[in-house]
GROMACS .gro file of N, CA and C in nm:
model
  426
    1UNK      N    1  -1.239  -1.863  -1.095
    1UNK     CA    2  -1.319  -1.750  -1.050
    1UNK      C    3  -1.300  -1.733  -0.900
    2UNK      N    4  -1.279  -1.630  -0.851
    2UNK     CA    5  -1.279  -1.579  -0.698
    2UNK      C    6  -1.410  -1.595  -0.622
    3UNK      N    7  -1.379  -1.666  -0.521
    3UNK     CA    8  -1.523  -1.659  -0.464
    3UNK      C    9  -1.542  -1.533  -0.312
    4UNK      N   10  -1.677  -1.499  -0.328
    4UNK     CA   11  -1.665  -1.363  -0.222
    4UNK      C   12  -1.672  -1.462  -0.059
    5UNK      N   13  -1.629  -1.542  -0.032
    5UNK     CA   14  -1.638  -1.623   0.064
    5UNK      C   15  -1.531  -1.581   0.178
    6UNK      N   16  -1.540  -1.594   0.299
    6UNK     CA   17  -1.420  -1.585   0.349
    6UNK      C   18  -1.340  -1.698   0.341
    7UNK      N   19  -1.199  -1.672   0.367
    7UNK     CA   20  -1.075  -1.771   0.342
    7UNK      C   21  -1.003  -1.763   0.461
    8UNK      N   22  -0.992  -1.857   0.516
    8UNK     CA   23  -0.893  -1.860   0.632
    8UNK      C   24  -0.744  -1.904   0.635
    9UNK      N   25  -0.668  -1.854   0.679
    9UNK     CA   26  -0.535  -1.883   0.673
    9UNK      C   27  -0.458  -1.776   0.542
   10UNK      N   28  -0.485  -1.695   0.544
   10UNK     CA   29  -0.447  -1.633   0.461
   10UNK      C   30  -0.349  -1.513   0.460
   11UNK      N   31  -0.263  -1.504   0.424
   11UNK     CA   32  -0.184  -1.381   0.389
   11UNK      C   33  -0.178  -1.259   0.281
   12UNK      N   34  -0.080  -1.153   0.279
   12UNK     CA   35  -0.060  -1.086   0.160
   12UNK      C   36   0.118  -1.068   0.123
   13UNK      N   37   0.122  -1.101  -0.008
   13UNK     CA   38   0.239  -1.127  -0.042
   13UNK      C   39   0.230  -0.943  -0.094
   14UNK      N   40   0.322  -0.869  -0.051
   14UNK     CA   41   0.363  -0.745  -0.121
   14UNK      C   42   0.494  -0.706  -0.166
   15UNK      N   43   0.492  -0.615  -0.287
   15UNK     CA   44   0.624  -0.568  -0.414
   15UNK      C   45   0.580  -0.487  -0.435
   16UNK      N   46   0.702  -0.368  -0.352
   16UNK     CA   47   0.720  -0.237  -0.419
   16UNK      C   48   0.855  -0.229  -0.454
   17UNK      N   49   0.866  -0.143  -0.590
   17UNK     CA   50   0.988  -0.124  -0.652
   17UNK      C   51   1.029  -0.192  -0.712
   18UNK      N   52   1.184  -0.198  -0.757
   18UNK     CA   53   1.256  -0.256  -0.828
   18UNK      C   54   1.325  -0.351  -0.705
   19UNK      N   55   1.369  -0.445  -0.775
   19UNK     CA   56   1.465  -0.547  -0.714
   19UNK      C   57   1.590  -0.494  -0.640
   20UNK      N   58   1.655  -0.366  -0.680
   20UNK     CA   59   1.775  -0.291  -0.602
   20UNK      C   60   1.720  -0.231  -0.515
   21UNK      N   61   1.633  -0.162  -0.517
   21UNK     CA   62   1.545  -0.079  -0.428
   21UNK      C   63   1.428  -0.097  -0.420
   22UNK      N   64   1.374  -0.083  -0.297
   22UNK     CA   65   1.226  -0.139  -0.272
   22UNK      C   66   1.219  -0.247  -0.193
   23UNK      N   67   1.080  -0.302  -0.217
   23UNK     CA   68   1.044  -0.399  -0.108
   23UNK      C   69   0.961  -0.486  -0.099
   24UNK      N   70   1.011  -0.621  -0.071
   24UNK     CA   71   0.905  -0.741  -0.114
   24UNK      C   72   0.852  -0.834   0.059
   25UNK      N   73   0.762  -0.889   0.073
   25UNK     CA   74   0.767  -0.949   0.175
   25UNK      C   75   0.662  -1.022   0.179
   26UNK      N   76   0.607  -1.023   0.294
   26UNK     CA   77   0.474  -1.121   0.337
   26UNK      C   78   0.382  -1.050   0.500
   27UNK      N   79   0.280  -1.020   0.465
   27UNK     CA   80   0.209  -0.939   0.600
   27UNK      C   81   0.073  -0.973   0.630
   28UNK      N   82   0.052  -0.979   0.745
   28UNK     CA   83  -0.124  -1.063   0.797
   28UNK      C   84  -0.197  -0.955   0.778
   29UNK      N   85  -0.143  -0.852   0.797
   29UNK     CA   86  -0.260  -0.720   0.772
   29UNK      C   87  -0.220  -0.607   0.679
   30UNK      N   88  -0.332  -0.549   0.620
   30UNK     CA   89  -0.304  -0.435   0.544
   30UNK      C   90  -0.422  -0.378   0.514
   31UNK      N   91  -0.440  -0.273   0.573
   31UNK     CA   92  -0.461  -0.140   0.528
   31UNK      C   93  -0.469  -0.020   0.472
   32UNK      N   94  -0.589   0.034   0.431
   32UNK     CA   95  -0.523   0.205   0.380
   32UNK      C   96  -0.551   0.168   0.243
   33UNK      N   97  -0.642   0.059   0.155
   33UNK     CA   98  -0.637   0.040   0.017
   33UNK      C   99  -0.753   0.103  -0.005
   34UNK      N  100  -0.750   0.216  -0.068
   34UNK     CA  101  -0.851   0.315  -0.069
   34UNK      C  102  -0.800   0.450  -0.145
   35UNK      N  103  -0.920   0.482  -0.195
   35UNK     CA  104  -0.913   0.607  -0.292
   35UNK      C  105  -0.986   0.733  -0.274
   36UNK      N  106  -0.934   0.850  -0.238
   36UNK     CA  107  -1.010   0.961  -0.251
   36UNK      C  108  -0.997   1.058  -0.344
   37UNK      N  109  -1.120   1.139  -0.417
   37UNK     CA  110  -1.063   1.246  -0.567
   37UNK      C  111  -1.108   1.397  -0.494
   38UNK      N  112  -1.087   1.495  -0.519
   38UNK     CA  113  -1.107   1.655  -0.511
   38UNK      C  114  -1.196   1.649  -0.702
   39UNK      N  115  -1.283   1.678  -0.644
   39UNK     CA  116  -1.349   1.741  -0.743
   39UNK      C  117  -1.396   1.925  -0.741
   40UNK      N  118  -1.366   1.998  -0.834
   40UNK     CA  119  -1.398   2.155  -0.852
   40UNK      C  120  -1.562   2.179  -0.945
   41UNK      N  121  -1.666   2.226  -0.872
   41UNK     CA  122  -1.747   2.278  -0.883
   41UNK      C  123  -1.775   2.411  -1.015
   42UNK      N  124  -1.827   2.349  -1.119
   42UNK     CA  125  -1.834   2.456  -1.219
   42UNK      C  126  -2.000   2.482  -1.258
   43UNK      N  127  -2.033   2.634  -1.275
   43UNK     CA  128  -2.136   2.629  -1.328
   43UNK      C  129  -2.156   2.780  -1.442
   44UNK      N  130  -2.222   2.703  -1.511
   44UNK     CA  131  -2.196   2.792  -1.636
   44UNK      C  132  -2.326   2.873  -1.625
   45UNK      N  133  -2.328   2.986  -1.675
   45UNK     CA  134  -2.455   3.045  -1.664
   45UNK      C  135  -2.571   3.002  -1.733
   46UNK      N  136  -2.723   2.991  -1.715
   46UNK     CA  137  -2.827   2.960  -1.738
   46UNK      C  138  -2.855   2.805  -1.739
   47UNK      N  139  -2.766   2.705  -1.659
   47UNK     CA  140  -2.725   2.604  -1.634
   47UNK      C  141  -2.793   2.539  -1.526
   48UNK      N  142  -2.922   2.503  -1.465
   48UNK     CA  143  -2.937   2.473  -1.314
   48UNK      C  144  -2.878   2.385  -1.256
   49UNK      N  145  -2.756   2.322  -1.331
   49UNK     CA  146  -2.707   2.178  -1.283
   49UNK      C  147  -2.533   2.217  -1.264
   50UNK      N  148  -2.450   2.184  -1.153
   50UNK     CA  149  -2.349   2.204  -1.147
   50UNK      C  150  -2.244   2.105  -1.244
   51UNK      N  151  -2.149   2.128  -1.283
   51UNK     CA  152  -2.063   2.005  -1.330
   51UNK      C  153  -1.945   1.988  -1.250
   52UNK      N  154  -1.896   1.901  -1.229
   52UNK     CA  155  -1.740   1.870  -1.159
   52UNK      C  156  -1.670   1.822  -1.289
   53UNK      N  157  -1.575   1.869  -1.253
   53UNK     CA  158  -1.477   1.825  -1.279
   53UNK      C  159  -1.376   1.811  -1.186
   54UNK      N  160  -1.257   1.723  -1.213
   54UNK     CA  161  -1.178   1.598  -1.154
   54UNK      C  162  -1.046   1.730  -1.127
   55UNK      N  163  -1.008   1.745  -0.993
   55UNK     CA  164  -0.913   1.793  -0.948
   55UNK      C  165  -0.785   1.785  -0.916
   56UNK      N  166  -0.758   1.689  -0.842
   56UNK     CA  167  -0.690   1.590  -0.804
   56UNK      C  168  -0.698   1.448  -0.727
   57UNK      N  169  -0.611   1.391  -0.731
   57UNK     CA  170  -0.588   1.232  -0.617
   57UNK      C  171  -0.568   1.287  -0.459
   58UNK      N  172  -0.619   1.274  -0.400
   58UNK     CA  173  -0.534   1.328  -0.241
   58UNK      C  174  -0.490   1.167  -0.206
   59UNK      N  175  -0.407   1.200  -0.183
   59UNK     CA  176  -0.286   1.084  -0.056
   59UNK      C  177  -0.345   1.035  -0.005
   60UNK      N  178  -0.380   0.898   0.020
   60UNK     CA  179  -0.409   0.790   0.114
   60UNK      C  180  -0.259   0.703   0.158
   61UNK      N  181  -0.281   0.665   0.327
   61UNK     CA  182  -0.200   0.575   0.358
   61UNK      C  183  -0.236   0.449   0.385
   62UNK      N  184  -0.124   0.408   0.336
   62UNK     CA  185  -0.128   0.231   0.326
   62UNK      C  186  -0.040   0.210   0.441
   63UNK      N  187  -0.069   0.066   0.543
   63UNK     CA  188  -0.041   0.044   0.634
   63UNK      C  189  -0.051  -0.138   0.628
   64UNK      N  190   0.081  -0.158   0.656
   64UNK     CA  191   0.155  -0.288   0.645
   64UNK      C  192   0.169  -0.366   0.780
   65UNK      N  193   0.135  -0.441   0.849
   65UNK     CA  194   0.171  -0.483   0.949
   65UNK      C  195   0.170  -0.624   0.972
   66UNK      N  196   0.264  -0.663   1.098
   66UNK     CA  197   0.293  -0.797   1.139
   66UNK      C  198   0.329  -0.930   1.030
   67UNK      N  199   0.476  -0.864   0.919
   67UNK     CA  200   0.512  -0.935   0.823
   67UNK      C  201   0.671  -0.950   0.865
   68UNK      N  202   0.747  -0.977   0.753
   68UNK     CA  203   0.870  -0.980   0.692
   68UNK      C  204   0.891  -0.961   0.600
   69UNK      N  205   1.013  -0.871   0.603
   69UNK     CA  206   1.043  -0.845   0.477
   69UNK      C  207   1.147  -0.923   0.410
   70UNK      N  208   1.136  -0.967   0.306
   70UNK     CA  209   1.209  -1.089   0.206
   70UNK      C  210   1.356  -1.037   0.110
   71UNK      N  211   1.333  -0.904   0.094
   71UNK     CA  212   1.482  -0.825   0.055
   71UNK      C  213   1.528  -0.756   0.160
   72UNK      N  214   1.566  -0.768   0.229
   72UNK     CA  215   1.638  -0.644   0.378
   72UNK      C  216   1.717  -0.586   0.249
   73UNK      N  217   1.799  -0.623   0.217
   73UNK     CA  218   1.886  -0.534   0.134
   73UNK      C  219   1.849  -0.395   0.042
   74UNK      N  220   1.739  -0.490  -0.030
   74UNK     CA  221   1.656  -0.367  -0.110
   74UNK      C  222   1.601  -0.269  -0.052
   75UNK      N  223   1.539  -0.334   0.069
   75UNK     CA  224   1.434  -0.213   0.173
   75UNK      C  225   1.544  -0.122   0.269
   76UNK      N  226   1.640  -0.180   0.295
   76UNK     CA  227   1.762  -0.090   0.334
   76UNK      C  228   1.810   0.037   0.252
   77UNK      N  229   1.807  -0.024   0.140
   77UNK     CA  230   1.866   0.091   0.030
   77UNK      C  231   1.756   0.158   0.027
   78UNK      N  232   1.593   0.144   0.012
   78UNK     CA  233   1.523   0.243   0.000
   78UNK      C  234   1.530   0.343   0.092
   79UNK      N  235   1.542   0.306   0.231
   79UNK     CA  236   1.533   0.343   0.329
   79UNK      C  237   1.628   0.462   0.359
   80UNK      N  238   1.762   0.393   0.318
   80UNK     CA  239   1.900   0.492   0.288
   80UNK      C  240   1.898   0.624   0.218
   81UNK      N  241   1.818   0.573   0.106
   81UNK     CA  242   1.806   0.696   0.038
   81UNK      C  243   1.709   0.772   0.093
   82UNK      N  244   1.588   0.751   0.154
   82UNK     CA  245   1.465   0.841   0.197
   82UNK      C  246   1.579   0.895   0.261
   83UNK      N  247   1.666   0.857   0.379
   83UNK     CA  248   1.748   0.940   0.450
   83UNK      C  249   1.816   1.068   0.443
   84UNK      N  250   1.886   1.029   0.300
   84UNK     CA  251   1.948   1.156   0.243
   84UNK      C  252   1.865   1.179   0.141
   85UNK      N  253   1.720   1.212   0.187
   85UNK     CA  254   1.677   1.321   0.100
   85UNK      C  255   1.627   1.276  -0.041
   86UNK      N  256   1.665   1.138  -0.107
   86UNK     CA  257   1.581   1.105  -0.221
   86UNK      C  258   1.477   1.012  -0.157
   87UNK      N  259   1.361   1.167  -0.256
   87UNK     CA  260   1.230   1.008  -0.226
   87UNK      C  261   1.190   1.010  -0.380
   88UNK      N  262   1.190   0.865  -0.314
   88UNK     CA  263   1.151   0.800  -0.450
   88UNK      C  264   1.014   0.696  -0.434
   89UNK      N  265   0.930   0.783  -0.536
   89UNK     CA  266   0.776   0.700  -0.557
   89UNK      C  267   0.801   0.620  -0.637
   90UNK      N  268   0.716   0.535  -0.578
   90UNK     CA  269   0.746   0.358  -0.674
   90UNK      C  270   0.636   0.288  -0.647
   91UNK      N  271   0.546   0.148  -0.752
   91UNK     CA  272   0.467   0.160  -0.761
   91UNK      C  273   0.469  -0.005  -0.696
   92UNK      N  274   0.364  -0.063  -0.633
   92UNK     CA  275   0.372  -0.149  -0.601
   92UNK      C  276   0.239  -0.275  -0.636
   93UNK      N  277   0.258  -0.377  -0.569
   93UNK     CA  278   0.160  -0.480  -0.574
   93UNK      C  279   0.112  -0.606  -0.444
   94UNK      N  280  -0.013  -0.585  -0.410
   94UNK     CA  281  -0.051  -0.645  -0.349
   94UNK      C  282  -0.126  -0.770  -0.352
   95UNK      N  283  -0.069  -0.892  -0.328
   95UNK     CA  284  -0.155  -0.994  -0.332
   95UNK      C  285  -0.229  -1.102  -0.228
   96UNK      N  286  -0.329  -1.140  -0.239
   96UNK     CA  287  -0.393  -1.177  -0.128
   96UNK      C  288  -0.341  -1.350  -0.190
   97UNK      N  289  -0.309  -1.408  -0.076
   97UNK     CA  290  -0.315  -1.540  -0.090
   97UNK      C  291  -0.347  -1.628   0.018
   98UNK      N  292  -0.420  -1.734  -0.001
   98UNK     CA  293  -0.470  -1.857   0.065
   98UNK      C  294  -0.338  -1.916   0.116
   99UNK      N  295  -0.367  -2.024   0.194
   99UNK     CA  296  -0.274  -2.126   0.273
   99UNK      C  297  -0.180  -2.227   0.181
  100UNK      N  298  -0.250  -2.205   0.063
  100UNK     CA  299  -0.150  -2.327  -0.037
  100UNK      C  300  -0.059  -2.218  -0.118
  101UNK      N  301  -0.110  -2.082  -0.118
  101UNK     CA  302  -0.015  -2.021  -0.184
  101UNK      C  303  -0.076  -1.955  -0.332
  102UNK      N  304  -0.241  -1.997  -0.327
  102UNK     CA  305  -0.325  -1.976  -0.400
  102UNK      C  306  -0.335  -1.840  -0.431
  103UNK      N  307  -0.376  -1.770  -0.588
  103UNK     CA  308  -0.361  -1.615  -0.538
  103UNK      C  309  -0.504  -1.622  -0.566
  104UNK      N  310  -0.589  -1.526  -0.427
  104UNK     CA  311  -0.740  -1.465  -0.449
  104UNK      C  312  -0.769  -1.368  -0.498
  105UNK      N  313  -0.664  -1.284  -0.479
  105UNK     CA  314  -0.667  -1.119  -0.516
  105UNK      C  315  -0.542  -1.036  -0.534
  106UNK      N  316  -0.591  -0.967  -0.634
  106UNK     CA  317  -0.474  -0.868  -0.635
  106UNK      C  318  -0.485  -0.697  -0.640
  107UNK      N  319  -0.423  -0.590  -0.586
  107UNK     CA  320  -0.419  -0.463  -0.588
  107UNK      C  321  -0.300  -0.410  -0.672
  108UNK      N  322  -0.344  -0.305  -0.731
  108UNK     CA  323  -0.180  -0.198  -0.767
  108UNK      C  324  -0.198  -0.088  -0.705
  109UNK      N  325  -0.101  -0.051  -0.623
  109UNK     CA  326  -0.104   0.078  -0.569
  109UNK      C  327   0.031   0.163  -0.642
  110UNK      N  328  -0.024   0.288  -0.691
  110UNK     CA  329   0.026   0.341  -0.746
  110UNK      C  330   0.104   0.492  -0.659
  111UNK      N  331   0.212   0.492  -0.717
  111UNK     CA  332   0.322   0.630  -0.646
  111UNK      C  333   0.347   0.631  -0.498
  112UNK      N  334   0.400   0.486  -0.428
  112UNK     CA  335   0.348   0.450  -0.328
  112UNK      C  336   0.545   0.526  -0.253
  113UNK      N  337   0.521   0.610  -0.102
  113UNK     CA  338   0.671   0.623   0.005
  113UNK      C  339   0.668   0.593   0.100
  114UNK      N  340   0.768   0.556   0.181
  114UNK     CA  341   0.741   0.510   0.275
  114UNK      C  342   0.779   0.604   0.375
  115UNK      N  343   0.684   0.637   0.520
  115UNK     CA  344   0.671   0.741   0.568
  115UNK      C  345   0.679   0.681   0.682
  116UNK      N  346   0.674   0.568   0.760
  116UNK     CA  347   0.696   0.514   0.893
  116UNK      C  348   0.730   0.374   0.860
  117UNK      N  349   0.835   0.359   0.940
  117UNK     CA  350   0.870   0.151   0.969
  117UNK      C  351   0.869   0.181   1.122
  118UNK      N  352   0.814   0.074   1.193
  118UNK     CA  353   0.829   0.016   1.334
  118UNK      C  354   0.869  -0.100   1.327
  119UNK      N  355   0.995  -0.113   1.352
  119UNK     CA  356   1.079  -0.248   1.396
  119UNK      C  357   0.966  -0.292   1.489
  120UNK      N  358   1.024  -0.506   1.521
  120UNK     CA  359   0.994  -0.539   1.631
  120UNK      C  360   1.077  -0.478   1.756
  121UNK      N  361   0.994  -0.538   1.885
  121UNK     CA  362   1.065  -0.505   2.010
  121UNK      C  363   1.171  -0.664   2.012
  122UNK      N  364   1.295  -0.604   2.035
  122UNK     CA  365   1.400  -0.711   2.057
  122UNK      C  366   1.354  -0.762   2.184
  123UNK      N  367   1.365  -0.883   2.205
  123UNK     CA  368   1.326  -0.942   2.339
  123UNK      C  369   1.406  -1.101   2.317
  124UNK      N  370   1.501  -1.135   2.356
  124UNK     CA  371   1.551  -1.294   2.346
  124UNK      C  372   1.498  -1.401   2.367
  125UNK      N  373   1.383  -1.361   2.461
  125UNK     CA  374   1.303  -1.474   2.486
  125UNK      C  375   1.178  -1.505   2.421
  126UNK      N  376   1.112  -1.398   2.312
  126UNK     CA  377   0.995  -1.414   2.260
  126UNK      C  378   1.061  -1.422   2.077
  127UNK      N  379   0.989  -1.528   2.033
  127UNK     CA  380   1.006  -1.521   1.852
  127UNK      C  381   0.924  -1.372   1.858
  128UNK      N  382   1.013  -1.308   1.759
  128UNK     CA  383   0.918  -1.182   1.704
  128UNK      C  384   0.925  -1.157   1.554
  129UNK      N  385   0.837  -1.120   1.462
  129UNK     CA  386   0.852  -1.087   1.339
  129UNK      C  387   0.907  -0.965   1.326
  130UNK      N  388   0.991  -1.028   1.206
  130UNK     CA  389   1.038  -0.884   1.134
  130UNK      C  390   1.031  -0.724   1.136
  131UNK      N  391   0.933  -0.744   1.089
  131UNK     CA  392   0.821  -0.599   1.046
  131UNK      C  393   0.695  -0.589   1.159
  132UNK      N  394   0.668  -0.506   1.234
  132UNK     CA  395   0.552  -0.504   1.368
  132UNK      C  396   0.465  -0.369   1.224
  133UNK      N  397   0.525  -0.286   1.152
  133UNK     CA  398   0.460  -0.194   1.094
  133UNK      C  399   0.519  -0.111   0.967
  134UNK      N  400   0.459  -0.092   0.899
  134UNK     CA  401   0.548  -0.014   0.779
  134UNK      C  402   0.429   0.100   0.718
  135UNK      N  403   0.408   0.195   0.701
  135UNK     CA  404   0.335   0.309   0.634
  135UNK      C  405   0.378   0.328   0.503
  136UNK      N  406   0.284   0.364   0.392
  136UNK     CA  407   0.363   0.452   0.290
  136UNK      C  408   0.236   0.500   0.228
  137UNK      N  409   0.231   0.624   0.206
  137UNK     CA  410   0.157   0.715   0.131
  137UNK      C  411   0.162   0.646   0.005
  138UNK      N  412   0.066   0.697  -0.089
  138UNK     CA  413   0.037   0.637  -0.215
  138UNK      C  414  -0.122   0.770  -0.259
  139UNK      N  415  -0.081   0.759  -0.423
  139UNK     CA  416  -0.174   0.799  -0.490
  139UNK      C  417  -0.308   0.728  -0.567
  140UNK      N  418  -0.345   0.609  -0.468
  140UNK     CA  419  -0.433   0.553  -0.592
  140UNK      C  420  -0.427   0.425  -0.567
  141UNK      N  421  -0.496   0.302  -0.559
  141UNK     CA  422  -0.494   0.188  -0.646
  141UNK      C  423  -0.585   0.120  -0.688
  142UNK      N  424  -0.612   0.029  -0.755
  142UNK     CA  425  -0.667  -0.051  -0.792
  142UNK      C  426  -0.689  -0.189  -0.805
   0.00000   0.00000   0.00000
């Protein structure tokens, strides 16, 4: 059982896509796991009560930061293709894990693109990670 406790030392292991394309890694922070709906306002006559109904998902962004990414290859090719013009939604997974590697939690984010990467700053004299930032829109998760 998960406990609502805080956990220290902890990371998030994340997988989007397929193994050719897409993107797997490891990140201290993440953001943007959140859901918003459009609901449309109906009312029928002699009715004093409105009804909604369900409209659409609007776009939330998810925001990745201060990781590495574990396929360069795969996240290259995604990347390649956003370039020329294919985007491709793909669905991913987020997991929270402890210091031993324990999993606490998990998310699915669903129809997830990627819309910003920020490399590190090259500097020879400082270790720097991988990934300083990565964005990607998404419809949803859970």
């Amino acid at each position: 059982m998960l406990s609502a406790e805080y956990v220290p030392n902890t990371y998030f292991e994340v997988s989007f896509g397929v193994p050719t394309v897409g993107m797997s890694g490891y990140f201290t922070s993440v953001s943007g796991l959140s859901m918003e709906f459009e609901y449309e306002t109906y009312s029928e006559g002699g009715c004093p009560y409105p009804r909604y109904f369900f409209k659409n998902v609007v776009p939330q962004t998810l925001v990745l930061e201060q990781g590495t990414v574990t396929s360069t290859d795969a996240f290259a090719a995604w990347v390649h293709m956003l370039n020329q013009g294919m985007h491709m939604a793909v669905n991913g997974i987020i997991s929270l894990k402890d210091h031993t590697g324990a999993l606490r939690r998990t998310w699915m984010v669903n129809d997830a693109m990627v819309v910003k990467y920020v490399g590190p700053s090259l500097d020879a004299m400082q270790p720097m990670l991988a990934v300083s930032r990565i964005e990607l829109q998404h419809n949803g998760c859970i």
